[in-house]
XYZ file of C-alpha atoms in Angstrom:
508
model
C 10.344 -13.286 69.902
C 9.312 -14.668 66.244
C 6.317 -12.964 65.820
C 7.599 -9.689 67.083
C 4.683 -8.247 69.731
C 1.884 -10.312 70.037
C -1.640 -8.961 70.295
C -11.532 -10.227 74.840
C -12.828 -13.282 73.940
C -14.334 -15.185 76.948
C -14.162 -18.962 76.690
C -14.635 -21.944 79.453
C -12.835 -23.819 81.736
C -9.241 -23.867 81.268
C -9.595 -21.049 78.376
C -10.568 -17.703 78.495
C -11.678 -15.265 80.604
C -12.136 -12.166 80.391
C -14.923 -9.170 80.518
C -16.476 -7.808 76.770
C -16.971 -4.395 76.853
C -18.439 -3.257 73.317
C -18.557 0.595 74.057
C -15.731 2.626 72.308
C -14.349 2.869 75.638
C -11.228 5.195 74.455
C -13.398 7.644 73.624
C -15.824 7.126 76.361
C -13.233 7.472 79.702
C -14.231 9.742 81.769
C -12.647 10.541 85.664
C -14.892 7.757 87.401
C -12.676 6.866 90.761
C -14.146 5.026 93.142
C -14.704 5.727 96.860
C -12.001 3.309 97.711
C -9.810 0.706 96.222
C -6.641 -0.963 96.720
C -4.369 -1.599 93.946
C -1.741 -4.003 93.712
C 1.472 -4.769 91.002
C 3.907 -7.094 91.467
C 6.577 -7.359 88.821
C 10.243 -8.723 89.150
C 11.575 -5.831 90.573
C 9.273 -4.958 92.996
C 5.745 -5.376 95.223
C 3.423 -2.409 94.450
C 0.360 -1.844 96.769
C -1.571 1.668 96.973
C -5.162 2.396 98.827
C -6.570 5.061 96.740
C -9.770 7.137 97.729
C -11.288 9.297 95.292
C -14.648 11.568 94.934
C -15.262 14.710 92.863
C -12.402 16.424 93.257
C -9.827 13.999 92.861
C -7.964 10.956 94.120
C -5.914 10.458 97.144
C -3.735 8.309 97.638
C -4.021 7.195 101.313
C -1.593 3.899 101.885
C 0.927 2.907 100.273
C 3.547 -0.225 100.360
C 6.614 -0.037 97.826
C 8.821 -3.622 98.302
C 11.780 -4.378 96.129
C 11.653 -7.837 95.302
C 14.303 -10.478 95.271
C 15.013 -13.840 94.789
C 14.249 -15.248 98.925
C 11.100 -12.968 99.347
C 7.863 -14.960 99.008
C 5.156 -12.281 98.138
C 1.830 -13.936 99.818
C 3.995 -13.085 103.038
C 4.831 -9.627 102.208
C 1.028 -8.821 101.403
C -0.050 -10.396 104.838
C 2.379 -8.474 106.527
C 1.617 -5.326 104.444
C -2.078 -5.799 105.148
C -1.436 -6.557 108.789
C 0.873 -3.579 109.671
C -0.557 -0.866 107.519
C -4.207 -1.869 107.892
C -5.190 -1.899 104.340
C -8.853 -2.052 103.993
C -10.031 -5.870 103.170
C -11.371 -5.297 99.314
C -11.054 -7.362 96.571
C -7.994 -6.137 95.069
C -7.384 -4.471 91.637
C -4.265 -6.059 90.465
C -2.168 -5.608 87.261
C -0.123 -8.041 85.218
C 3.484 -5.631 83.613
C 3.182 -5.261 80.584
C 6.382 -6.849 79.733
C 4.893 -9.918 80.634
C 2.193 -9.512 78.625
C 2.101 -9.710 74.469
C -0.467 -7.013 73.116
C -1.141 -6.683 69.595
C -3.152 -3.859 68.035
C -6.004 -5.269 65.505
C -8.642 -3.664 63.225
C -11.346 -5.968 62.596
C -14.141 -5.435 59.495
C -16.787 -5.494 61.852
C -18.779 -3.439 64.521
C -20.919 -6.519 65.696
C -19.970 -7.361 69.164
C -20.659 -11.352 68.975
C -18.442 -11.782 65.338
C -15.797 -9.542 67.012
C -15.461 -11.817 69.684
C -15.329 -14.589 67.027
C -12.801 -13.123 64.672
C -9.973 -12.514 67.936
C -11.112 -16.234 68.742
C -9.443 -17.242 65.626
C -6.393 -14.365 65.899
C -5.061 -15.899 68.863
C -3.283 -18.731 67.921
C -1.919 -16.666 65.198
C -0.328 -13.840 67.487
C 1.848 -16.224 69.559
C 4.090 -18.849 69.382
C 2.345 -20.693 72.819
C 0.356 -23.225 72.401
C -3.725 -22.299 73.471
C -3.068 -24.773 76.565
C -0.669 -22.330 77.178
C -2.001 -19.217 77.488
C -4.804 -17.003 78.498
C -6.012 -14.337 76.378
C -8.856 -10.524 76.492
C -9.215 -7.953 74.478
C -10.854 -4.241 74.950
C -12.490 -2.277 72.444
C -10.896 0.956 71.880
C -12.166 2.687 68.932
C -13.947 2.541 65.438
C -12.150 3.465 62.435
C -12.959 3.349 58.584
C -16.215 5.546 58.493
C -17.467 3.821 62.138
C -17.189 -0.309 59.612
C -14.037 -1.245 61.226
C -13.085 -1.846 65.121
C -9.699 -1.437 66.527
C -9.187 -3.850 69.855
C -6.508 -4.452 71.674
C -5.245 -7.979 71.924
C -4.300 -9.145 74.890
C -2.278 -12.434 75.212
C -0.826 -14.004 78.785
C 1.285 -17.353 79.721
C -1.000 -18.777 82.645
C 1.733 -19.727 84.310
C 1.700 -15.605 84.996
C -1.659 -15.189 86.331
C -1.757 -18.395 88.422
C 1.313 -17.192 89.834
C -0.270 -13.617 91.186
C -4.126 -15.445 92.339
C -2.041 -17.870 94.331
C 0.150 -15.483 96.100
C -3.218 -12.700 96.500
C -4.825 -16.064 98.102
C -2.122 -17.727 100.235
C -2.057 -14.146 101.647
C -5.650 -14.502 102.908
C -7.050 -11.915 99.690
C -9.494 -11.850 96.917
C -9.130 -11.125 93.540
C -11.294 -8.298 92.283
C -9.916 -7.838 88.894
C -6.843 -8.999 86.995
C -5.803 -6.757 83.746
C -2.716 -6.005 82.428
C -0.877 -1.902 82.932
C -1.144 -1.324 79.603
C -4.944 -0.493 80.895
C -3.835 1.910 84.050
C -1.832 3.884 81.370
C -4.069 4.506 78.294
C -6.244 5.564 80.743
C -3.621 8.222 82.607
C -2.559 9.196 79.344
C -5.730 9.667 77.882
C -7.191 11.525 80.839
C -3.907 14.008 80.906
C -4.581 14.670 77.636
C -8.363 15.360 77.610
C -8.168 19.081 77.151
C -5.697 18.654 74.273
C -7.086 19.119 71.007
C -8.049 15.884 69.463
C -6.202 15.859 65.969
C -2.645 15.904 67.824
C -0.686 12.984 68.256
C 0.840 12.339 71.559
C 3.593 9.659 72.476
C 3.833 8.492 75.643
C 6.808 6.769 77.248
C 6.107 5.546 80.713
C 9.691 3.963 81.853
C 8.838 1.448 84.982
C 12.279 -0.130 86.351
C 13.068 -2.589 84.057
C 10.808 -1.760 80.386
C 9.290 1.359 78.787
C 5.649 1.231 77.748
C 5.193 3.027 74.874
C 2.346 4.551 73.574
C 0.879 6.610 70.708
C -2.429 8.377 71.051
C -4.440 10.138 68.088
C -8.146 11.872 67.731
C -8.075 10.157 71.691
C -7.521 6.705 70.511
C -4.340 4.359 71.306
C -3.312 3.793 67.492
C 0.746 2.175 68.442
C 1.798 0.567 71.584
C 4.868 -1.360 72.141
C 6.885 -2.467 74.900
C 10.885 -1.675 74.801
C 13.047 -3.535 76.978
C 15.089 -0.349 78.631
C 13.990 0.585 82.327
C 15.349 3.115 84.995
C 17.582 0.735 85.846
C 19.492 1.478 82.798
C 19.775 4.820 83.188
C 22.946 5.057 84.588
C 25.117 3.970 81.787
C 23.436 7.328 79.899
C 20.311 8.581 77.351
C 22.151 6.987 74.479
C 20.281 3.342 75.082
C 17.213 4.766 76.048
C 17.204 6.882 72.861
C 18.104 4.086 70.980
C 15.162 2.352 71.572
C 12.936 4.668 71.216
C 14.002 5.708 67.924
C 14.100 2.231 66.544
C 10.692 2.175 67.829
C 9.237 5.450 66.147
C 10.280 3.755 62.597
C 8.317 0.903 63.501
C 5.376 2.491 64.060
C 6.031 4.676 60.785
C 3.082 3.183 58.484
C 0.464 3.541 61.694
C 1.523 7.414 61.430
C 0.633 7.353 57.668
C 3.059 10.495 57.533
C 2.120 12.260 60.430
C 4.681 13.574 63.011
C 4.364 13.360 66.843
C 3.236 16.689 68.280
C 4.680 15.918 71.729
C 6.414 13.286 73.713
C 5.736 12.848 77.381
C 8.176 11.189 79.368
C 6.239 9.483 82.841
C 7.382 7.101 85.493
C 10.668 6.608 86.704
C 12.471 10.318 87.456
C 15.853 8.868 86.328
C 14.347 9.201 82.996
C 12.670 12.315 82.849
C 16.212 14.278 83.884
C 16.685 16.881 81.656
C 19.853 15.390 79.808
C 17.508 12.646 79.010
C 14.367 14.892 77.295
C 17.235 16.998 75.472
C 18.753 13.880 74.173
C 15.430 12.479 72.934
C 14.079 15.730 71.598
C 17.490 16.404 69.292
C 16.836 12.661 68.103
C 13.205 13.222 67.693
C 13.013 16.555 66.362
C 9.624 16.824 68.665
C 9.260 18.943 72.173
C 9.512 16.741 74.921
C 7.970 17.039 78.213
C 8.826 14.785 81.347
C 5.598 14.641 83.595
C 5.228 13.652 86.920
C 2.320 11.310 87.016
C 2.101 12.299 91.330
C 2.289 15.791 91.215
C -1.686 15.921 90.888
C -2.606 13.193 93.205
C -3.004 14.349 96.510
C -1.087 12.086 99.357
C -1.468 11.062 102.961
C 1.408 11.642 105.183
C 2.050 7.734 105.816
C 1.541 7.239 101.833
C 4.040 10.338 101.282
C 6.647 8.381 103.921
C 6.537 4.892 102.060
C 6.838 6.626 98.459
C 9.967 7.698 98.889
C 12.735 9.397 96.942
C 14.246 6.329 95.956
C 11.164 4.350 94.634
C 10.581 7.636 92.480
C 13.752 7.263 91.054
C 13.453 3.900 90.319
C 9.834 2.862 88.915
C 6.257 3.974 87.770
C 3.101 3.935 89.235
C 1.163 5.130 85.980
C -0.511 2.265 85.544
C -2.601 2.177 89.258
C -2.550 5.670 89.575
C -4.464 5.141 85.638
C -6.370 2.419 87.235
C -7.831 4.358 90.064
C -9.059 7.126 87.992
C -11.254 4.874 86.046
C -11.666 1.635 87.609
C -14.630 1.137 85.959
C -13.649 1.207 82.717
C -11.203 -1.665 82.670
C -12.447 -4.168 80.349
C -9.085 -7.068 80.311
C -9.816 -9.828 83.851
C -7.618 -12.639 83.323
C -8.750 -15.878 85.607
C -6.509 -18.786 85.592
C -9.371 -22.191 85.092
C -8.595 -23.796 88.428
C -10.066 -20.548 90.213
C -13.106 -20.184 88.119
C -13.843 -23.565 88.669
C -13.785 -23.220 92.634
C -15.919 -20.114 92.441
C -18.522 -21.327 90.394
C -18.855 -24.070 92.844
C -18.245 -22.127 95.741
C -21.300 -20.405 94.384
C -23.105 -23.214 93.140
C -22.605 -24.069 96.981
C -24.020 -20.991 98.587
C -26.951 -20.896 95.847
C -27.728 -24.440 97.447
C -27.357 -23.856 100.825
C -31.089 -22.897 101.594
C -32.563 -26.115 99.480
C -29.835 -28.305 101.181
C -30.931 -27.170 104.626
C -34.612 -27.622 103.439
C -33.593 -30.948 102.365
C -31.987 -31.794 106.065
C -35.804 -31.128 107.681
C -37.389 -33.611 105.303
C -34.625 -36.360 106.153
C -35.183 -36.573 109.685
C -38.990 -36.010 109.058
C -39.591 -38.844 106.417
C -38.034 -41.987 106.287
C -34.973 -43.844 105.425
C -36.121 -44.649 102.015
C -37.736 -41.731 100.887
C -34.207 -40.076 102.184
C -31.847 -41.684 99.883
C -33.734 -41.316 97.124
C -34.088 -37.587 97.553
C -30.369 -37.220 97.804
C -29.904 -39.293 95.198
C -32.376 -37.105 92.753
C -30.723 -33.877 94.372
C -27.290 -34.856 93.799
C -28.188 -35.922 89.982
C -30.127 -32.560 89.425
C -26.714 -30.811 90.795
C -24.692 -32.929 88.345
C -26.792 -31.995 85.254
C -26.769 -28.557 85.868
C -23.254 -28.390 86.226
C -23.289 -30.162 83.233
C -25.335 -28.296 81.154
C -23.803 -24.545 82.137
C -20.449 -26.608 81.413
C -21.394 -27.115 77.981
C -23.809 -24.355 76.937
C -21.578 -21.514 76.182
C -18.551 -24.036 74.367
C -21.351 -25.402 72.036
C -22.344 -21.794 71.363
C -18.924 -20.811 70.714
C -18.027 -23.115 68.361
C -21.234 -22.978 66.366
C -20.006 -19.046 65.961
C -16.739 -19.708 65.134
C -17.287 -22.776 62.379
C -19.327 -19.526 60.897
C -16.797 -17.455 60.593
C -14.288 -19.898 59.553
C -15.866 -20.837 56.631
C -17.051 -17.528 55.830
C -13.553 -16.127 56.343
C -11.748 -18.686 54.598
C -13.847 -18.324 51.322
C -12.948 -14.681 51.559
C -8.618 -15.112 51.869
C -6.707 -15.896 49.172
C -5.190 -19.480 50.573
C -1.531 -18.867 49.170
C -0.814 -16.036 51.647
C -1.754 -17.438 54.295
C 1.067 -17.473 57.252
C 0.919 -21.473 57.720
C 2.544 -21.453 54.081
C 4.333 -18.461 53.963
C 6.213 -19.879 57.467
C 7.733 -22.456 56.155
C 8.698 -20.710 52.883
C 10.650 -18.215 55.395
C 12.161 -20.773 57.504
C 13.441 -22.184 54.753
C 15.241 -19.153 53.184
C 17.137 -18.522 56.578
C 20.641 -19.181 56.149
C 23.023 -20.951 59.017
C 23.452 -18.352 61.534
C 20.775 -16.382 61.154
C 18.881 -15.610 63.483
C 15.210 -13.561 63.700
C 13.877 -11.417 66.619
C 10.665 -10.861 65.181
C 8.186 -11.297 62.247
C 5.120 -9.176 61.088
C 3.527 -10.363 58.132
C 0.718 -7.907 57.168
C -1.615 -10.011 55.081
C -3.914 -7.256 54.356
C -1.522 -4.498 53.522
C 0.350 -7.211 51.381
C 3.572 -6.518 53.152
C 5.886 -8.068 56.091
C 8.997 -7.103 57.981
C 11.784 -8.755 59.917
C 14.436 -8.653 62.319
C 17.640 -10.527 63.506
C 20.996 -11.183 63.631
C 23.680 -12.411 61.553
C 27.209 -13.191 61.798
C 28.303 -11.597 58.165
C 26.730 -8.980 56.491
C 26.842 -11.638 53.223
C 24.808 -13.536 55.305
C 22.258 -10.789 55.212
C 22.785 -10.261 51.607
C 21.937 -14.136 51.001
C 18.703 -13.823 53.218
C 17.660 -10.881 50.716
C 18.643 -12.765 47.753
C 17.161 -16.473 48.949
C 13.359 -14.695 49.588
C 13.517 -12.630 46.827
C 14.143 -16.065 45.017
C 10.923 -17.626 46.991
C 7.612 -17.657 45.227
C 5.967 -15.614 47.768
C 8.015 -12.436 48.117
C 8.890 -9.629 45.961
C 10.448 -6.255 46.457
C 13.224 -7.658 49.861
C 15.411 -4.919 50.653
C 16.985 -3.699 54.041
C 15.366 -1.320 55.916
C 18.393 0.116 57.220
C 20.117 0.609 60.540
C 22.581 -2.546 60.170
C 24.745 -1.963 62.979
C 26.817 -4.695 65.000
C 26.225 -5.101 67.919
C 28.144 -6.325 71.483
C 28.163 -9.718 70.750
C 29.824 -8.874 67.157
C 26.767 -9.936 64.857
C 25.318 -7.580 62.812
C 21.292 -6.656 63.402
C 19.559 -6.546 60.520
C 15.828 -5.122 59.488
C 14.243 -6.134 56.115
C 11.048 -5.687 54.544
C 9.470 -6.717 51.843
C 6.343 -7.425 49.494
C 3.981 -10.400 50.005
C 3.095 -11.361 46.363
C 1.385 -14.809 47.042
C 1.957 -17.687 44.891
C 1.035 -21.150 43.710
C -0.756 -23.456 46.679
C 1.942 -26.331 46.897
């Protein structure tokens, strides 16, 4: 992808939306479960589904439904069936988008004021994907301040719709609700950071959770996510040996180097999948590393009904994590990302609209049979136009407020950034330079720091050398060099890292 990993602003109709939670909720999570919820993944690979219980002295998992997915199943008939035979309890459902599917982007913000927070990620999404705004939905959770307590870190959340529509029509044609839809990245931070409570704070934890087909990877410090990234190596790679997985991990690790600012991981814990947490695999990543590793099984303190033991079977341990729900059970409360695709918002606001109604409607049917004909229509009439400008007007009220914010901060930002660096003309400036047969995985351009970095493919290593050579020779970059780790690869192209200085120039 061009711009590498992309990174909760609510907005109306066929927008945004998602929940704003301003506390510094990394900090702030604390074992909250609730007294019962039902949990519910469904990735490529397979149909997740747990009924969790939980009080004081821990959760429980009490029902559980583990279905591998393939191309023929239709998964609003697996849930009915699932719900039918193993009599989950009818609760909304807490579901959760794979992170895979989902681009997440790590910002820090100059501000601690909730309303021009929500304004400044307003304007960073269009910048953190290559979608167009039609097509996509977008949250973001607080999850720390940094800076002396004047900057915020949030996590950026950004999702196709096509995703989420997918997963409310299947809950729906399946006769469920919706409670909340977030993304795993969520479930985890909050496993991870709840494993790690007793830890001392100024250690720095990474966490690889492998699920069956990607490994999310994070990095905790002071009990804040600082890194997260998602690598594209699952248990179903395991077979062919550690050397992939280690692979990407390590390329990884250097690209979270400047985050680290020279600090060194004080432990890696390896979660999820047991095919990755065999001990050839932890002694293979801790030579590479040079860091103690620790596989940790995320189940072993989660107490388990005997039908929930039965469904979660050997095989399904092998083969995937359930990190993220288990992480979502122990602090339901404390998940701030809900995407909700337009079409349902719309219905429930008039399904509500409708029930909110219902009393002055029936009021309304007395008087028409009481008074006449006349005096009938026109009450509808007024009634029905009274609906229509309501509608209108809570339509309209928060968009108008929105954009009044965001004109704000536009033109306060813009007198603030130094126009020549800004990525609509350093894009084209880098297209440009890109020699036939190149080709780029993925661009960061760090405006603040001054610096960028990218990665690709190339059919000659000259070809490389004449990427270097055609930006250094472009007005906006200095100091290109290769970052190292040219290597070809199976399909006999050479991959390629380079980074480099932005140095601005003259507005064309």
């Amino acid at each position: 992808m061009l711009y590498g990993e992309s990174a909760n602003a609510t907005e109306f109709g066929d927008c945004i939306m998602a929940k704003k939670n301003m506390a510094d909720d990394s900090s702030a999570i604390r074992y909250k479960p609730r007294a019962n919820v039902v949990l519910l993944e469904v990735s490529s690979d397979w149909i997740k589904l747990l009924e969790v219980v939980g009080d004081r002295s821990g959760i429980r998992i009490t029902k559980a439904y583990l279905e591998h997915v393939d191309a023929e199943m239709v998964v609003s008939e697996s849930l009915r069936t699932a719900f039918k035979q193993h009599k989950f309890s009818n609760v909304p459902l807490l579901c959760s988008i794979p992170r895979q599917l989902v681009n997440v982007r790590l910002l820090e913000l100059p501000s601690v004021d909730a309303a021009e927070i929500a304004d400044m990620v307003a304007l960073q999404v269009s910048r953190q994907t290559p979608y167009s705004m039609q097509e996509i939905l977008s949250g973001f959770k607080l999850i720390g301040h940094t800076r002396q307590g004047t900057y915020t870190r949030v996590l950026l959340a950004i999702v196709q719709r096509t995703a989420v529509r997918t997963r409310y029509y299947a809950v729906e044609d399946a006769g469920l609700t919706v409670g909340q839809m977030g993304v795993s990245s969520e479930g985890v931070m909050s496993w991870l950071l709840h494993h790690t409570h007793s830890e001392p704070p100024e250690k720095v934890f990474l966490s690889l959770d492998v699920d069956s087909y990607f490994t999310h990877m994070l990095v905790t410090r002071h009990r804040k996510v600082i890194y997260t990234k998602s690598l594209l190596w699952g248990a179903k790679q395991a077979e062919a040996g550690p050397e992939g997985f280690v692979g990407r991990v390590q390329e990884a690790v250097r690209s979270c180097e400047d985050t680290l600012q020279g600090q060194n991981f004080d432990l890696v814990l390896v979660s999820g999948a047991r095919v990755a947490r065999q001990p050839d695999m932890l002694e293979a990543l801790e030579a590479c590393l040079q860091v103690p590793c620790q596989g940790v099984d995320v189940l072993a303190d989660v107490r388990m009904a005997p039908e929930a033991e039965a469904a979660i079977t050997e095989r399904v341990k092998d083969a995937m994590s359930l990190t993220g729900l288990v992480g979502m059970a122990l602090t339901p409360s404390a998940l701030s990302l809900h995407f909700v695709p337009d079409v349902y918002a719309m219905r429930q606001r008039l399904l509500e609209m409708g029930r909110n109604w219902a009393g002055v409607i029936s009021g309304l049917a007395v008087l028409l049979v009481a008074g006449s004909l006349y005096f009938s229509v026109g009450t509808s009439r007024r009634v029905q136009r009274l609906r229509e400008l309501q509608v209108e007007t809570a339509l309209l009220a928060d968009p108008v407020k929105q954009v009044e914010r965001r004109v704000a901060v536009i033109r306060a930002t813009r007198s603030r950034q130094e126009v020549q660096v800004m990525p609509e003309f350093l894009l084209p400036v880098l297209h440009a330079a890109v020699p036939q047969g190149v080709f780029l995985d993925s661009l960061d351009l760090q405006i603040e720091n001054g610096r960028f970095a990218l990665s690709g493919s190339a059919p000659q290593r000259r070809d490389i050398r004449e990427l270097i050579r055609l930006l250094e020779e472009a007005r906006y970059f200095a100091g290109v060099e290769e970052a190292g780790g040219t290597a070809m690869d199976n399909t006999q192209r050479f991959r390629f890292q380079i980074n480099g200085d932005i140095v601005g120039g003259v507005q064309p």
